[in-house]
Amino acid sequence: MTRTPLLSGRGAALLSAAVALSFAASPAVAQQQAAAAHRQLGVDTANFDRSVRPQDDFFRFINGGWYDRTEIPADQSGWGSFQELREKSQDAVREILEAAAAKPGKPGSESQKIGDLYASYMDTTTIEQVGLGALKPELARIAALKSSAELPALMAHLARLRVRGPFSMSVGQDAKNSDVYIVGLTQSGLGMPNRDYYLLEGAKFAATRQAYTDYITKLLTLANQPDPAGAASRIMALETHLATIQWDRVRNRDRDSTYNRMTVQQLAKLAPSFDWRAFLKDAGVGQAQEVVVRQPDYLQGLDSVFAATPAETWRDYFTFGLLNSYADELPSAYQQARFDFSGRTLAGQQEMPVRWKRAANEVQGALGEAVGKIYVERHFSPEAKARMDALVRNLLAAFKAGINELSWMTPATRAQAQDKLAHFTVKIGYPDKWRDYSGLKIVRNDLLGNAMRSNAFSYDYMVSRLGKPVDRSRWGMTPQTVNAYYNPSNNEIVFPAAILQPPFFNVDADDAVNYGGIGAVIGHEISHGFDDQGRKSDGEGNLRDWWTPADAKAFEARAEKLAAEYSAYMPVDSLHINGKATLGENIGDLSGMAVALRAYHMSLGGKPAPVIDGYTGDQRFFMGWAQVWRTKTREAALRRQLLTDPHSPGQYRAFVPETNLDAFYQAFDIKPGDGMYRAPEDRVTIW
């Protein structure tokens, strides 16, 4: 790459001075600089928009050229670094699936199941011939519902087929006793993304509600159900009622408010119109003596819905729910109807993804770890895992040092924070123990049956955990997933193999860019253990208040300030970022960057950072972060993200955290009056 000054004007003068000082250093430093010249910059300068200054619009400066020339693919709701890597991962998965379909292997083997499930999805001739097929007995069962007294048995049966009901039951770790599994109950039942789509005013939301009503009508018409339009109206009215009594997403984030442990007897008193004992028994968890209810007053409100809603409306509701759940496995008319609403209306997609991509999603949903086992063998090296191990150790050491430097935290809380950090578990690449799929039957010419059996298999696996020791080896993502996560109940950070690629992780790039990319991602996930909700669990993964009142108050003041900071941004229409709903992820970004920058500085061992292509180490660090978040999103998808997603839009993640870091101002000589400037007293520091 050509050596190009990053800045113009006073920024260029500062950079020139920094370069001069760097190259005037000792012979050892000069040798280090020479060695650095052989490294890649790791930042694609062709993506820059040099018509803007980094001091004014850092996203545009780093990503503006890419943004202006990039067209979102017709089958996508947005495009950026994550989508590019997901496409790459999906291409790798396609090779695995097509090879398995061509040579399925021994009957009952994972290869046979992978290949035959993929082939069954690609077999459109059989799908069109079968029609509703295995759904017909289920439709008849729903049509036989005579009264609300029969709802517990029907809902338990449909839950096993992954058909939504007005509440959802699951088996997971007890948040206050992470060594045991417990039954959880949470609000559910909406066919649109969340309650806001039913309740917010405005022409766009009214149009979306009409499109949803039309979709319900279309699906019921295709299935030859009686009175499709009337049924759609009744379903919409029922779901709107459910929406009015549901908690909003800010309230749902509160881990204290959503932990309400009670006996089954207390549950029965909370909502007496529903036979909870019968439901739990039919749902496969009849031995449960206690449950955790996330939204008690929702269940109280739902009790009156159970009592007042006629059986006809429930028949309509569950009939549509069944058809909607399996629309992707039904003939093309059903698939198209579902895409027209879920893809086109809600996400702005112009075209349905090609069939092999949908088939790949189907297989990974059913047999994800079986596919992941092959993916890891072909695409993940021991060297990458070793380098990632080292990076994580560096980030944990930097976070430890950062805790010790916190001026606002007292020694008592600091000791608890250090104890939690010391108990972090790290998972990289792939599971040590793979999922067993031997009990799942897959038939080559039976897509609908495969999907129903897969859903039942997954459900049975979940409920079978009740009463057994907690299996902490389980993963919540497959190795081929481009993502990462923190699990509070296990106090663990997890990094699947597929995310360990450029621009997140580049083995040939300079350390600064890698620390700004995957390093900040690692820091982000570590920070989730200490965000506004993660901080409520201890080192054993148990929901427990280990904070002194003064420290909790100091933390909350900083968190509220950060929430207000993000809430000031309005990406589309009159919709602002919801700073309280996105607070955990925003803390993750801010603190993740801070700890990654500290780790990068520690990695230099006291030596000056090399200058590569004219860019200082700190500049490359911030550039590495910003290029990770190059993204372009369709308006409908952006609106949905603002209303439903706990993450802020990528365009804002690219620069908002930096505006709180003093090092960013120093790296780019940002002054009052610049677009990226935030006054020192307004900057937020948490970890």
XYZ file of C-alpha atoms in Angstrom:
687
model
C 0.000 0.000 0.000
C 1.119 3.568 -0.608
C 2.239 5.594 2.401
C -0.493 8.217 2.699
C -0.867 10.767 5.510
C -4.028 10.026 7.454
C -4.916 13.634 8.202
C -4.797 17.053 6.636
C -4.218 20.412 8.315
C -3.295 20.329 11.992
C -3.867 16.567 12.143
C -1.202 15.997 9.480
C 1.232 18.186 11.391
C 0.664 16.147 14.529
C 1.148 12.891 12.630
C 4.369 14.173 11.040
C 5.720 15.057 14.476
C 4.801 11.625 15.833
C 6.485 9.876 12.911
C 9.610 12.019 13.271
C 9.882 11.289 16.964
C 9.356 7.605 16.357
C 12.030 7.280 13.708
C 14.486 9.373 15.712
C 14.470 6.756 18.454
C 17.148 4.180 19.291
C 18.570 1.610 16.802
C 16.507 -1.096 18.524
C 13.318 0.840 17.823
C 14.465 1.445 14.256
C 14.916 -2.306 13.857
C 11.418 -2.825 15.217
C 10.091 -0.298 12.707
C 11.803 -2.136 9.877
C 10.290 -5.445 10.954
C 6.855 -3.808 11.117
C 7.157 -2.800 7.483
C 6.694 -6.450 6.540
C 3.336 -6.614 8.279
C 0.098 -5.807 6.565
C -1.679 -2.654 7.593
C -4.836 -4.706 8.041
C -7.062 -1.776 7.069
C -8.361 -1.347 3.531
C -7.677 2.305 2.754
C -9.705 1.975 -0.462
C -12.760 2.068 1.802
C -11.879 5.531 3.119
C -13.791 8.693 2.280
C -11.030 11.287 2.256
C -13.491 14.101 1.599
C -14.309 14.073 5.321
C -11.958 14.400 8.274
C -11.768 11.652 10.898
C -12.248 14.387 13.485
C -15.697 15.121 12.070
C -17.128 11.746 10.983
C -15.025 8.728 11.840
C -17.454 6.219 10.324
C -17.433 8.042 6.989
C -13.696 8.527 6.990
C -13.001 4.807 7.507
C -16.005 3.313 5.676
C -17.508 6.050 3.485
C -15.928 4.897 0.231
C -17.160 1.370 0.868
C -20.608 2.670 1.849
C -21.027 4.753 -1.314
C -20.073 1.996 -3.743
C -21.784 -0.885 -1.922
C -25.172 -2.125 -3.039
C -27.038 -4.279 -0.531
C -27.648 -7.667 -2.187
C -31.294 -8.138 -3.111
C -31.708 -11.080 -0.730
C -30.250 -9.210 2.253
C -31.709 -6.705 4.721
C -28.292 -5.134 5.161
C -24.659 -5.632 4.289
C -21.359 -5.278 6.086
C -18.473 -7.129 7.689
C -20.681 -9.592 9.541
C -22.746 -10.414 6.465
C -19.620 -10.816 4.333
C -18.195 -13.351 6.775
C -21.542 -15.119 7.089
C -21.646 -15.509 3.318
C -18.137 -16.955 3.419
C -19.133 -19.348 6.185
C -22.281 -20.302 4.307
C -20.278 -21.063 1.155
C -18.060 -23.373 3.199
C -21.136 -25.045 4.668
C -22.634 -25.481 1.202
C -19.641 -27.556 0.118
C -20.117 -29.774 3.159
C -23.841 -30.221 2.540
C -23.627 -30.911 -1.173
C -20.884 -33.470 -0.656
C -22.996 -35.203 1.990
C -26.070 -35.120 -0.239
C -24.120 -36.704 -3.107
C -22.718 -39.433 -0.829
C -24.894 -39.600 2.291
C -22.908 -42.310 4.019
C -24.009 -45.095 6.331
C -27.688 -45.039 7.384
C -28.011 -43.345 10.755
C -24.670 -41.583 10.449
C -24.362 -37.824 10.799
C -23.275 -37.631 7.167
C -26.468 -39.401 6.089
C -28.609 -37.079 8.159
C -26.870 -33.952 6.913
C -27.031 -35.031 3.285
C -30.603 -36.296 3.350
C -31.980 -33.257 5.165
C -30.312 -30.970 2.643
C -31.599 -33.104 -0.243
C -35.125 -33.127 1.183
C -35.157 -29.315 1.214
C -33.874 -29.127 -2.354
C -36.482 -31.629 -3.586
C -39.140 -29.119 -4.619
C -41.078 -31.669 -6.697
C -41.843 -33.840 -3.683
C -42.572 -30.804 -1.497
C -45.208 -29.550 -3.955
C -46.741 -33.028 -4.231
C -46.930 -33.587 -0.469
C -48.574 -30.233 0.238
C -49.695 -29.964 3.863
C -48.856 -33.632 4.379
C -47.934 -34.326 8.010
C -49.549 -31.073 9.149
C -53.060 -32.346 8.344
C -53.423 -34.389 11.564
C -52.142 -31.406 13.534
C -54.641 -29.089 11.864
C -57.394 -31.566 12.695
C -56.277 -31.678 16.312
C -56.460 -27.889 16.548
C -59.861 -27.840 14.824
C -61.166 -30.260 17.475
C -60.566 -27.761 20.306
C -63.921 -27.209 21.992
C -63.159 -25.082 25.051
C -60.385 -23.281 26.902
C -60.228 -26.236 29.315
C -58.551 -28.195 26.518
C -55.864 -25.541 25.954
C -53.190 -26.951 28.316
C -52.980 -30.262 26.474
C -53.014 -28.630 23.035
C -50.440 -26.012 23.938
C -48.091 -28.582 25.464
C -48.326 -30.687 22.311
C -47.746 -27.746 19.977
C -44.826 -26.472 22.061
C -42.995 -29.697 21.235
C -43.457 -28.818 17.548
C -42.137 -25.285 18.179
C -45.497 -23.613 17.556
C -45.757 -20.449 19.603
C -48.369 -19.895 22.259
C -49.192 -16.902 24.478
C -46.414 -17.961 26.858
C -43.245 -19.979 26.400
C -41.858 -22.720 28.630
C -38.171 -23.663 28.758
C -35.705 -25.566 30.925
C -32.473 -23.758 31.732
C -30.023 -22.975 34.495
C -31.457 -21.395 37.616
C -30.077 -17.855 37.643
C -29.662 -17.964 41.444
C -28.371 -21.541 41.583
C -26.481 -22.161 38.367
C -25.705 -25.786 39.269
C -29.312 -26.876 38.695
C -31.885 -26.658 35.914
C -35.311 -25.134 36.464
C -38.476 -24.526 34.434
C -38.933 -20.977 33.180
C -42.078 -19.269 31.884
C -42.032 -16.091 29.804
C -44.410 -13.967 27.749
C -44.771 -14.887 24.083
C -47.387 -15.259 21.403
C -46.845 -12.398 18.955
C -46.386 -12.940 15.236
C -44.750 -9.548 14.689
C -41.334 -8.746 16.201
C -42.576 -7.247 19.478
C -45.337 -5.264 21.179
C -44.270 -1.976 19.584
C -45.384 -3.164 16.151
C -48.925 -3.508 17.508
C -49.073 -0.373 19.606
C -46.986 2.390 18.008
C -48.816 4.987 15.939
C -47.854 6.213 12.498
C -48.445 5.346 8.857
C -45.545 2.893 8.586
C -46.707 0.853 11.567
C -50.295 0.904 10.357
C -49.103 -0.390 6.974
C -47.089 -3.145 8.664
C -50.110 -4.220 10.693
C -52.189 -4.383 7.517
C -49.477 -6.414 5.796
C -49.456 -8.822 8.726
C -53.237 -9.195 8.588
C -52.984 -9.850 4.854
C -50.301 -12.471 5.462
C -52.470 -14.296 7.999
C -55.350 -14.239 5.536
C -53.139 -15.543 2.736
C -51.786 -18.481 4.723
C -55.223 -19.525 5.934
C -56.593 -19.212 2.397
C -53.834 -21.404 0.983
C -54.649 -24.043 3.596
C -58.375 -23.928 2.726
C -59.360 -22.806 6.214
C -62.841 -21.359 6.795
C -63.344 -17.577 6.915
C -59.680 -16.550 6.438
C -60.331 -12.798 6.617
C -62.496 -13.077 9.731
C -59.949 -15.358 11.365
C -57.158 -12.891 10.554
C -59.124 -10.115 12.223
C -59.701 -12.225 15.337
C -56.039 -13.264 15.509
C -54.893 -9.673 15.161
C -57.231 -8.576 17.935
C -56.006 -11.347 20.246
C -52.327 -10.599 19.597
C -52.903 -6.884 20.090
C -54.472 -7.652 23.471
C -51.425 -9.776 24.378
C -49.163 -6.926 23.304
C -50.892 -4.462 25.616
C -50.192 -6.575 28.707
C -46.630 -7.545 27.837
C -43.557 -5.966 29.373
C -41.475 -3.712 27.149
C -37.916 -4.663 26.288
C -36.279 -2.316 28.797
C -38.184 -3.897 31.675
C -37.469 -7.350 30.263
C -33.720 -6.698 30.507
C -33.801 -6.400 34.288
C -32.504 -9.705 35.642
C -33.829 -8.954 39.117
C -37.350 -8.092 37.991
C -37.564 -11.117 35.698
C -36.492 -13.610 38.362
C -39.663 -14.597 40.205
C -39.337 -18.079 41.639
C -42.554 -19.671 42.865
C -44.078 -23.052 43.549
C -46.490 -24.610 41.082
C -49.219 -24.011 43.676
C -48.394 -20.297 43.682
C -48.407 -20.303 39.888
C -51.867 -21.848 39.903
C -53.106 -19.077 42.192
C -51.489 -16.423 40.012
C -53.438 -17.552 36.921
C -56.182 -19.953 38.023
C -58.065 -20.142 34.712
C -55.314 -22.335 33.224
C -54.509 -25.857 34.452
C -50.778 -25.449 35.029
C -50.208 -28.889 36.505
C -51.776 -30.518 33.467
C -49.744 -28.356 31.114
C -46.431 -29.074 32.860
C -47.175 -32.798 32.907
C -48.056 -32.891 29.203
C -45.058 -30.680 28.422
C -42.712 -33.299 29.910
C -41.799 -31.455 33.117
C -44.478 -32.756 35.465
C -41.881 -33.378 38.179
C -41.239 -29.644 38.542
C -42.164 -28.301 41.966
C -40.996 -24.755 41.298
C -40.780 -22.451 38.289
C -39.280 -19.064 37.495
C -41.823 -16.640 36.053
C -40.298 -13.735 34.168
C -43.365 -11.486 34.028
C -45.879 -12.359 36.788
C -48.348 -9.594 35.984
C -48.382 -10.711 32.334
C -49.549 -14.152 33.428
C -52.164 -12.481 35.623
C -53.392 -10.521 32.619
C -53.211 -13.615 30.443
C -55.486 -15.429 32.881
C -58.364 -13.134 31.950
C -57.539 -13.708 28.273
C -57.821 -17.463 28.780
C -61.147 -16.979 30.531
C -62.675 -14.609 27.971
C -61.369 -15.760 24.574
C -63.718 -18.134 22.726
C -62.465 -21.487 21.450
C -63.008 -20.330 17.856
C -60.385 -17.619 18.239
C -57.895 -20.050 19.780
C -58.475 -22.432 16.865
C -57.746 -19.601 14.436
C -54.682 -18.531 16.399
C -53.040 -21.951 16.626
C -53.945 -22.903 13.058
C -52.123 -19.867 11.755
C -49.291 -20.465 14.235
C -48.776 -23.993 12.918
C -48.809 -22.908 9.266
C -46.485 -20.006 9.981
C -44.013 -22.218 11.864
C -43.705 -24.616 8.933
C -44.240 -22.266 5.977
C -40.610 -22.695 4.885
C -41.089 -26.466 4.553
C -44.398 -26.189 2.663
C -45.028 -25.606 -1.073
C -43.665 -22.459 -2.679
C -46.865 -20.413 -2.279
C -46.541 -20.640 1.514
C -42.846 -19.794 1.385
C -43.493 -16.795 -0.806
C -46.274 -15.504 1.435
C -44.025 -15.760 4.490
C -41.150 -14.032 2.728
C -43.388 -11.227 1.474
C -44.164 -10.322 5.065
C -41.141 -11.396 7.138
C -38.535 -10.634 4.507
C -39.935 -7.881 2.324
C -42.135 -5.931 4.766
C -40.201 -6.327 8.010
C -36.642 -6.412 6.650
C -36.845 -4.677 3.272
C -35.394 -7.630 1.364
C -36.123 -7.456 -2.341
C -35.676 -11.134 -3.151
C -35.944 -14.400 -1.299
C -32.531 -16.017 -0.696
C -31.754 -18.757 -3.217
C -32.937 -22.191 -2.210
C -29.565 -23.674 -1.254
C -29.067 -20.903 1.312
C -32.440 -21.641 2.886
C -31.596 -25.345 2.814
C -28.290 -24.625 4.569
C -30.145 -22.728 7.282
C -32.538 -25.656 7.688
C -29.732 -28.169 8.127
C -27.782 -25.994 10.527
C -30.880 -25.396 12.620
C -31.383 -29.145 12.989
C -27.834 -30.536 12.862
C -25.654 -27.514 13.525
C -22.895 -29.177 15.501
C -22.700 -32.135 13.123
C -22.003 -29.645 10.325
C -19.693 -27.702 12.648
C -17.545 -30.753 13.300
C -16.710 -30.971 9.591
C -16.347 -27.196 9.269
C -13.729 -27.112 12.026
C -11.746 -29.940 10.431
C -11.573 -28.022 7.157
C -11.420 -24.378 8.173
C -9.996 -23.924 11.677
C -6.339 -24.429 12.447
C -4.718 -25.223 15.813
C -2.519 -22.167 15.218
C -5.549 -19.864 15.106
C -6.849 -21.359 18.349
C -3.438 -20.891 20.015
C -3.208 -17.244 18.949
C -6.734 -16.633 20.161
C -5.880 -18.246 23.509
C -2.978 -15.812 23.884
C -5.123 -12.822 22.951
C -7.791 -13.765 25.489
C -5.181 -14.147 28.233
C -3.846 -10.690 27.367
C -7.315 -9.164 27.494
C -8.116 -10.795 30.835
C -4.834 -9.486 32.249
C -5.648 -6.006 30.961
C -9.135 -6.129 32.481
C -7.613 -7.201 35.797
C -5.246 -4.241 35.694
C -8.119 -1.943 34.782
C -10.187 -3.037 37.784
C -7.289 -2.127 40.057
C -7.150 1.357 38.545
C -10.832 2.224 39.013
C -11.008 5.348 41.141
C -14.744 5.079 41.750
C -14.747 1.508 43.130
C -14.083 0.628 46.780
C -11.738 -2.223 47.783
C -14.602 -4.485 48.900
C -16.331 -4.449 45.530
C -13.008 -4.501 43.680
C -12.081 -7.775 45.384
C -15.403 -9.319 44.317
C -14.900 -8.097 40.744
C -11.429 -9.625 40.633
C -12.802 -12.897 41.975
C -15.417 -12.982 39.240
C -12.826 -12.257 36.569
C -10.594 -15.038 37.940
C -13.459 -17.509 37.502
C -14.114 -16.690 33.819
C -14.280 -19.711 31.507
C -13.140 -19.295 27.902
C -14.346 -21.373 24.946
C -12.682 -20.914 21.581
C -13.458 -22.398 18.181
C -15.577 -25.448 18.881
C -16.981 -27.615 21.710
C -14.842 -30.162 23.520
C -17.863 -32.480 23.455
C -20.097 -32.643 20.387
C -23.879 -32.942 20.409
C -25.288 -36.464 19.938
C -27.845 -36.652 17.105
C -28.313 -40.424 17.132
C -31.923 -40.096 18.256
C -32.958 -37.885 15.339
C -34.490 -39.595 12.307
C -33.979 -37.923 8.927
C -35.632 -39.211 5.749
C -34.454 -38.070 2.320
C -37.851 -37.367 0.744
C -39.700 -36.021 3.804
C -38.789 -32.396 4.505
C -41.884 -31.593 6.536
C -41.518 -34.727 8.642
C -37.830 -33.994 9.111
C -38.600 -30.506 10.392
C -41.269 -31.736 12.796
C -39.077 -34.533 14.119
C -36.155 -32.152 14.499
C -38.217 -29.694 16.511
C -39.512 -32.477 18.745
C -35.965 -33.870 19.154
C -34.654 -30.467 20.198
C -37.535 -29.922 22.604
C -37.120 -33.359 24.199
C -33.394 -32.692 24.621
C -34.199 -29.458 26.434
C -36.768 -30.868 28.871
C -34.651 -33.964 29.552
C -32.162 -31.716 31.368
C -34.544 -31.112 34.258
C -33.275 -32.965 37.319
C -29.849 -33.694 35.814
C -26.496 -32.051 36.649
C -25.805 -28.898 34.642
C -23.716 -29.596 31.549
C -21.382 -26.605 31.321
C -19.677 -27.970 28.213
C -22.660 -27.090 26.017
C -22.362 -24.327 23.437
C -25.069 -21.831 22.521
C -23.659 -21.303 19.008
C -22.207 -23.541 16.324
C -18.548 -23.206 15.240
C -19.581 -21.865 11.824
C -21.495 -18.959 13.408
C -20.026 -15.480 12.906
C -20.644 -14.152 16.384
C -19.565 -14.431 20.029
C -21.339 -14.367 23.386
C -21.146 -14.192 27.167
C -23.192 -16.636 29.254
C -23.799 -15.232 32.769
C -24.908 -18.533 34.317
C -21.628 -20.175 33.300
C -19.611 -16.948 33.608
C -18.074 -17.821 30.255
C -17.045 -16.092 27.033
C -17.404 -18.027 23.787
C -15.829 -17.367 20.386
C -16.887 -19.650 17.515
C -14.321 -20.493 14.844
C -16.014 -18.523 12.059
C -15.492 -15.101 13.646
C -11.721 -15.572 13.725
C -11.215 -14.133 10.244
C -10.530 -10.660 8.785
C -11.569 -7.985 9.561
C -11.944 -9.301 13.109
C -8.786 -11.377 13.206
C -6.034 -11.255 10.572
C -2.964 -13.415 11.202
C -0.952 -11.333 8.716
C -1.975 -7.926 10.069
C -0.371 -5.663 12.610
C -1.216 -6.272 16.264
C -2.897 -2.883 16.660
C -5.571 -3.726 14.097
C -6.162 -7.158 15.619
C -6.511 -5.630 19.076
C -8.961 -3.101 17.614
C -10.875 -5.936 15.925
C -11.001 -9.301 17.660
C -9.327 -7.845 20.765
C -12.165 -5.386 21.272
C -14.663 -8.188 20.565
C -13.005 -10.252 23.304
C -13.070 -7.221 25.573
C -16.725 -6.674 24.692
C -17.661 -10.189 25.798
C -15.574 -9.947 28.985
C -17.281 -6.625 29.731
C -20.706 -8.284 29.470
C -19.845 -9.992 32.736
C -19.677 -6.496 34.222
C -22.352 -4.588 32.296
C -25.525 -3.301 33.944
C -27.062 -6.801 34.046
C -24.001 -9.056 33.900
C -22.602 -7.384 37.004
C -25.488 -8.870 38.969
C -23.999 -12.394 38.785
C -20.961 -13.610 40.695
C -18.010 -15.743 39.659
C -20.048 -18.944 39.992
C -22.709 -17.579 37.653
C -25.282 -16.955 40.362
C -27.526 -13.903 40.488
C -26.220 -12.213 43.642
C -25.639 -8.617 44.712
C -21.911 -8.390 45.468
C -21.739 -4.593 45.240
C -21.576 -2.080 48.073
C -24.465 0.408 47.831
C -22.066 3.269 47.096
C -20.329 1.402 44.284
C -23.633 0.302 42.774
C -24.806 3.915 42.816
C -21.566 5.085 41.175
C -21.888 2.433 38.467
C -25.530 3.251 37.789
C -24.748 6.961 37.418
C -22.188 6.166 34.731
C -24.552 3.717 33.024
C -27.391 6.249 32.965
C -25.075 8.813 31.426
C -24.069 6.360 28.688
C -27.707 5.461 28.019
C -28.591 9.132 27.567
C -25.623 9.552 25.250
C -26.865 6.871 22.842
C -30.503 7.931 23.125
C -29.582 11.257 21.531
C -28.974 9.580 18.166
C -31.892 9.230 15.711
C -30.980 6.847 12.847
C -34.333 6.819 11.021
C -37.679 8.664 11.001
C -38.364 9.817 14.546
C -36.887 6.653 16.057
C -33.968 7.179 18.405
C -31.602 4.526 19.668
C -33.100 3.259 22.910
C -30.145 3.821 25.206
C -31.657 1.857 28.074
C -32.565 -1.137 25.913
C -29.113 -1.215 24.302
C -27.196 -0.356 27.462
C -25.574 -3.755 27.988
C -24.183 -3.879 24.465
C -23.079 -0.251 24.594
C -21.206 -0.886 27.841
C -19.677 -3.920 26.141
C -18.442 -1.788 23.246
C -17.107 1.041 25.402
C -15.425 -1.124 27.999
C -14.300 -3.671 25.418
C -12.461 -0.982 23.492
C -10.911 0.447 26.643
C -9.594 -2.903 27.818
C -8.413 -3.892 24.320
C -6.470 -0.647 23.997
C -4.916 -1.242 27.411
C -3.996 -4.798 26.348
C -2.434 -3.502 23.140
C -0.311 -1.035 25.065
C 0.735 -3.778 27.492
C 1.721 -6.001 24.554
C 4.262 -3.398 23.420
C 6.345 -4.098 26.508
C 7.191 -0.453 27.013
C 8.441 0.026 23.449
C 6.970 2.582 21.042
C 4.366 1.219 18.663
C 5.614 0.835 15.082
C 4.283 3.201 12.432
C 2.879 1.368 9.414
C 1.989 3.151 6.181
C 2.117 6.415 8.109
C -0.387 5.382 10.800
C 0.464 5.237 14.496
C -0.427 2.265 16.656
C -3.378 3.933 18.372
C -4.686 5.204 15.049
C -4.574 1.670 13.622
C -6.322 0.349 16.723
C -9.282 2.688 16.294
C -9.339 2.118 12.537
C -9.446 -1.640 13.168
C -12.536 -1.229 15.326
C -14.352 1.100 12.933
C -13.861 -1.136 9.892
C -15.435 -4.056 11.757
C -18.659 -2.033 11.854
C -18.872 -1.055 8.206
C -22.528 -1.650 7.531
C -25.389 -0.536 5.332
C -28.971 -1.337 6.311
C -32.353 -1.100 4.613
C -34.776 1.294 6.265
C -37.296 -1.371 7.305
C -34.553 -3.499 8.846
C -33.081 -0.498 10.630
C -36.491 0.330 12.058
C -36.876 -3.249 13.267
C -33.412 -3.172 14.832
C -34.173 0.031 16.719
C -37.361 -1.503 18.104
C -36.148 -5.021 18.887
C -32.374 -5.427 18.912
C -30.246 -4.975 22.069
C -27.407 -3.721 19.835
C -27.076 -0.192 18.509
C -26.817 0.057 14.697
C -23.340 -0.749 13.421
C -22.798 2.719 11.981
C -22.997 4.125 15.528
C -21.000 1.341 17.117
C -18.175 2.369 14.785
C -17.619 5.736 16.463
C -19.709 6.422 19.580
C -17.547 4.393 21.991
C -14.403 6.171 20.790
C -15.861 9.584 21.629
C -15.604 8.571 25.292
C -11.929 7.544 25.137
C -9.276 10.195 25.691
C -6.795 8.214 23.582
C -9.040 8.693 20.548
C -8.774 12.467 20.882
C -5.018 12.258 21.212
C -4.629 9.863 18.268
C -6.545 12.095 15.841
C -6.040 15.524 17.397
C -9.754 16.093 17.981
C -10.608 19.574 19.253
C -13.724 21.469 20.390
C -15.900 22.175 17.361
C -15.019 18.897 15.615
C -17.889 16.529 14.842
C -16.432 13.756 16.988
C -15.749 16.015 19.963
C -17.366 15.316 23.319
C -16.390 17.523 26.258
C -14.240 15.759 28.888
C -16.914 16.103 31.561
C -19.419 14.395 29.233
C -17.251 11.377 28.459
C -18.157 8.125 30.178
C -15.680 5.721 31.714
C -16.941 2.539 33.342
C -14.345 -0.255 33.222
